[in-house]
PDB file of C-alpha atoms in Angstrom:
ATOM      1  CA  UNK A 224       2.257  13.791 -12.220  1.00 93.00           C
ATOM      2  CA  UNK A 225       0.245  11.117 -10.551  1.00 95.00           C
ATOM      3  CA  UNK A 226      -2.084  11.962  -7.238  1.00 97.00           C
ATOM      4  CA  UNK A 227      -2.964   8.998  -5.010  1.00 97.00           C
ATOM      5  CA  UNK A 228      -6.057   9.329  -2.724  1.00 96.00           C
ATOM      6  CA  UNK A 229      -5.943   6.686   0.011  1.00 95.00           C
ATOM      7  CA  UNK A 230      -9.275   5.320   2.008  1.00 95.00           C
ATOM      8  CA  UNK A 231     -10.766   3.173   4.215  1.00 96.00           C
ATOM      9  CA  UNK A 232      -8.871   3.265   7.402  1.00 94.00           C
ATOM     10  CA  UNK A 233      -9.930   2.945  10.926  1.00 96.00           C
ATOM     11  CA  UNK A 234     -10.242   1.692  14.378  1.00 97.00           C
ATOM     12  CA  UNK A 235     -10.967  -2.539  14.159  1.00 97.00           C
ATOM     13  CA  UNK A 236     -10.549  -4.869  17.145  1.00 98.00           C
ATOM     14  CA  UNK A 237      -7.884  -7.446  16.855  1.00 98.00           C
ATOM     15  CA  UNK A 238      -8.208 -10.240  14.166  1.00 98.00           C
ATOM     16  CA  UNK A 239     -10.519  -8.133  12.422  1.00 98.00           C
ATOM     17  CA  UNK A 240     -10.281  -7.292   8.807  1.00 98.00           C
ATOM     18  CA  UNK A 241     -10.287  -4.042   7.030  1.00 98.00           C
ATOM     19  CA  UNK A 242      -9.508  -2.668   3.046  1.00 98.00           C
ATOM     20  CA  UNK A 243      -8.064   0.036   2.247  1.00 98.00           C
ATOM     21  CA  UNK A 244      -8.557   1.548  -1.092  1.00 98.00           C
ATOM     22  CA  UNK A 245      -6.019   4.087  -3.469  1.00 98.00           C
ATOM     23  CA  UNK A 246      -7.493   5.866  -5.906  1.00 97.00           C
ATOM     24  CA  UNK A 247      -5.390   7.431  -8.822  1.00 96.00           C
ATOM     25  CA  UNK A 248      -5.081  10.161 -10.801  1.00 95.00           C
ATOM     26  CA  UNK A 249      -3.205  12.107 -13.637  1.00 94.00           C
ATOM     27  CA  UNK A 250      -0.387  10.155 -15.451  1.00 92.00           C
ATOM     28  CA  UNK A 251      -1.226   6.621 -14.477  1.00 90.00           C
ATOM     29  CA  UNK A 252       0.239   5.251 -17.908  1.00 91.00           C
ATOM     30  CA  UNK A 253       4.085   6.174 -16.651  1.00 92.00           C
ATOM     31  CA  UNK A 254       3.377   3.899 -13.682  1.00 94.00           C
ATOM     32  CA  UNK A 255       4.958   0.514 -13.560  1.00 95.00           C
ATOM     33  CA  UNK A 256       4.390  -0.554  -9.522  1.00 96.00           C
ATOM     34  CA  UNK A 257       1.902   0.576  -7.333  1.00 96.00           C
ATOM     35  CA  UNK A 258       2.886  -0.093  -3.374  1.00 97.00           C
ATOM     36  CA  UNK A 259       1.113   0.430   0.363  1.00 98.00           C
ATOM     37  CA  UNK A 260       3.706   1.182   3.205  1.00 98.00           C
ATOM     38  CA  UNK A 261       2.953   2.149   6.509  1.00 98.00           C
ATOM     39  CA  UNK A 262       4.880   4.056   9.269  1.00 98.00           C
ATOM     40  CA  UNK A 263       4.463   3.462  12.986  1.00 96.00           C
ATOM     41  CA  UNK A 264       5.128   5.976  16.002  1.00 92.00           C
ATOM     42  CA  UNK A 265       8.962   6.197  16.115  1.00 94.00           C
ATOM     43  CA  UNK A 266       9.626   4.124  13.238  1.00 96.00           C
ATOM     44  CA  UNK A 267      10.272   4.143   9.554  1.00 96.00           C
ATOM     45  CA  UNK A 268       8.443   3.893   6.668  1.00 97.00           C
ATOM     46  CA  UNK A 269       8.318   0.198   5.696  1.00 97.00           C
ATOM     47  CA  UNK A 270       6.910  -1.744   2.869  1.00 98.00           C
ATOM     48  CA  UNK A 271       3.908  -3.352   2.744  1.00 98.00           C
ATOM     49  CA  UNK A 272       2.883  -4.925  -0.725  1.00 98.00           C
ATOM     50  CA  UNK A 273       3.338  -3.979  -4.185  1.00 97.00           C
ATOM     51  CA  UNK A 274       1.754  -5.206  -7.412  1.00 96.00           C
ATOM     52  CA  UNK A 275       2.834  -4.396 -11.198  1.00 95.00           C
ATOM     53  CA  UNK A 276       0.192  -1.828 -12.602  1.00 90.00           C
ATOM     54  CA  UNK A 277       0.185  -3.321 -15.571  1.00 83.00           C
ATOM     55  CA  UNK A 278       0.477  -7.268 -14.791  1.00 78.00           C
ATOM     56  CA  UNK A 279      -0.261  -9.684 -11.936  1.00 82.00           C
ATOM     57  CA  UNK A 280       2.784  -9.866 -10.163  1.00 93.00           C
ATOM     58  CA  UNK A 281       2.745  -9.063  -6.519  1.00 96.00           C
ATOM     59  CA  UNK A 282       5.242  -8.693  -3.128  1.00 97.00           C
ATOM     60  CA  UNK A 283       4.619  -8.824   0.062  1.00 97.00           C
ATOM     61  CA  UNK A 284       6.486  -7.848   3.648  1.00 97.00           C
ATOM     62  CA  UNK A 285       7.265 -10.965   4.981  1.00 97.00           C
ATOM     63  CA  UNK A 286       5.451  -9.763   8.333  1.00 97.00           C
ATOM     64  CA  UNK A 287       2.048  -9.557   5.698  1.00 98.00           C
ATOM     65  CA  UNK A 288       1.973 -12.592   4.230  1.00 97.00           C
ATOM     66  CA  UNK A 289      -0.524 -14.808   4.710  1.00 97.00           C
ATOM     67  CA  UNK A 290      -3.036 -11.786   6.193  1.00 98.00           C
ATOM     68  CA  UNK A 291      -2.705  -9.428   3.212  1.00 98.00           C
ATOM     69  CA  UNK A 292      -3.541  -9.592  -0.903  1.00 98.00           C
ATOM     70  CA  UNK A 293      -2.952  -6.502  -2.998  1.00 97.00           C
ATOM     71  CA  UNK A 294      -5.244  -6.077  -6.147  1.00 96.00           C
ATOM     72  CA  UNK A 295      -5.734  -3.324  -8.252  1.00 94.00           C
ATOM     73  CA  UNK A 296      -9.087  -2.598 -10.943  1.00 93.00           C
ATOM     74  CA  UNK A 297      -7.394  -0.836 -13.569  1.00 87.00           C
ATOM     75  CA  UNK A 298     -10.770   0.160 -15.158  1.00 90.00           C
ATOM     76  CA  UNK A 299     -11.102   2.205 -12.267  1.00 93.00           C
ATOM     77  CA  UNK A 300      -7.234   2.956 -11.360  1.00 93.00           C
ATOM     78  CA  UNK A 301      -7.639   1.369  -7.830  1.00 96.00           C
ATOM     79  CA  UNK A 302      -5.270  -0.511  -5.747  1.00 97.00           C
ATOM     80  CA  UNK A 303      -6.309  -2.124  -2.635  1.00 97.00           C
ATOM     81  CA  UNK A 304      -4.905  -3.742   0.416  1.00 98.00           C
ATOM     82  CA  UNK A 305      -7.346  -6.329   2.026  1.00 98.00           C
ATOM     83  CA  UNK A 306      -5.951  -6.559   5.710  1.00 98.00           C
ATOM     84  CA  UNK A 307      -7.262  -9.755   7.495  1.00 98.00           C
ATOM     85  CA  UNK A 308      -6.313 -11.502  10.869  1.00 98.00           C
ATOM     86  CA  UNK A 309      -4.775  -7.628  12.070  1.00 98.00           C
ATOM     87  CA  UNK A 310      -2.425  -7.750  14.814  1.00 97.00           C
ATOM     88  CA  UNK A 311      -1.984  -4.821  17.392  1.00 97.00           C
ATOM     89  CA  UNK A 312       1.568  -4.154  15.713  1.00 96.00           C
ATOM     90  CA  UNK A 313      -0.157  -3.664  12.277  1.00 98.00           C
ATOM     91  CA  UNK A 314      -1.117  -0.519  13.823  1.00 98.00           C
ATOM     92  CA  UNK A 315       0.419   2.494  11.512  1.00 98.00           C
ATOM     93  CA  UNK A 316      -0.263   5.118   8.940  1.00 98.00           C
ATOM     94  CA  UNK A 317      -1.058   3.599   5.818  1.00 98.00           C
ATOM     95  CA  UNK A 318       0.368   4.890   2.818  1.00 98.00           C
ATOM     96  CA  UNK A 319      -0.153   4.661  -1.198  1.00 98.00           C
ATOM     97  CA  UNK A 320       2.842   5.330  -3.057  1.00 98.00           C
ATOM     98  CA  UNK A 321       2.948   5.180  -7.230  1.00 97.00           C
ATOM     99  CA  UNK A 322       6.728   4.004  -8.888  1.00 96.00           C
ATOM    100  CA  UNK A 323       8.180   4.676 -12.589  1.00 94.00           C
ATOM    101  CA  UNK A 324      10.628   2.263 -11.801  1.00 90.00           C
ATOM    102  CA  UNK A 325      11.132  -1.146 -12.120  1.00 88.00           C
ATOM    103  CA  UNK A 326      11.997  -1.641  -7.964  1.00 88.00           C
ATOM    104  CA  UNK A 327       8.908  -2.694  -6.230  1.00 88.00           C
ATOM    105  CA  UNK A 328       9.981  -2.806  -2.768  1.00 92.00           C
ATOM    106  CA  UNK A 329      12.322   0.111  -2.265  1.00 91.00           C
ATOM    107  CA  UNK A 330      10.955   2.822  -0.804  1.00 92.00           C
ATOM    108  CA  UNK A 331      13.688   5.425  -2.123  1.00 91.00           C
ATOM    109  CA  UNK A 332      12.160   4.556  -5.926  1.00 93.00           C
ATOM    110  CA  UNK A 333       8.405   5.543  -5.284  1.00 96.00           C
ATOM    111  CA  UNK A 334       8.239   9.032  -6.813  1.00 93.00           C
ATOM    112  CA  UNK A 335       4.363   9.724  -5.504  1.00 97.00           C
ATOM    113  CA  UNK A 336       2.691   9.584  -2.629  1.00 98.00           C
ATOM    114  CA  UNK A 337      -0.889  10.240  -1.028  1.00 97.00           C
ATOM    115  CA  UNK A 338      -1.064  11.657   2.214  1.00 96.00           C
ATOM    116  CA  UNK A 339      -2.210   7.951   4.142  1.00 96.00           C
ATOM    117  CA  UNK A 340      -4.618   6.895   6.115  1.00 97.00           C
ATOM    118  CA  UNK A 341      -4.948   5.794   9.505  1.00 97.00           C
ATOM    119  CA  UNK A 342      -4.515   2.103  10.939  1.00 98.00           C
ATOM    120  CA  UNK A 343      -5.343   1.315  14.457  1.00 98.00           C
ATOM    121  CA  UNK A 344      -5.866  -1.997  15.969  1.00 97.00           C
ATOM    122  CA  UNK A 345      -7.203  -2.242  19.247  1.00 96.00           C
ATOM    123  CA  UNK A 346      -9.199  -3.786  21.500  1.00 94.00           C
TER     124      UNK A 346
END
């Protein structure tokens, strides 16, 4: 089992900046792709980023690129998502999700989850 504490949400005015941080826990060494998604009122779960837990690679939601970076400190077994230039429609719950798999981007493959953390942008 794996267990995924997410931080460092909140309110920020628009074209602000904010990181969020995933902490985890328990059987990290099974873990091949760590991943943020986020889920808007009404609307489904979508990707975010993802970066290989055990290499550099990373992927982005075309709708991120540009405003987002991914990094993890495996010393510490964080991930992060640094969120610059935020736009009203980034507005969502942020989650941290954990794959054993080798598909980065598919939501259906993430096996664990932490329980997210707030996103609102606002002026």
């Amino acid at each position: 089992q794996v267990q995924l504490v997410e931080s460092g949400g909140g309110l920020v005015q628009p074209g602000g900046s904010l990181r969020l941080s995933c902490a985890a826990s328990g059987r990290t060494s099974s873990v091949r792709f760590m991943g943020w998604f986020r889920q808007a009122p009404g609307k489904e779960r979508e990707f975010v980023a993802a970066i290989r837990w055990g290499g550099a690679s990373t992927y982005y939601a075309d709708s991120v690129k540009g405003r987002f970076t991914i990094s993890r400190d495996n010393a510490k077994n964080t991930v992060y998502l640094q969120m610059n230039s935020l736009k009203p429609e980034d507005t969502a719950l942020y989650y941290c999700a954990a794959t054993t798999t080798s598909f980065a981007t598919m939501r259906e493959e993430y096996n664990y989850w932490g329980q997210g953390t707030q996103v609102t942008v606002s002026s």
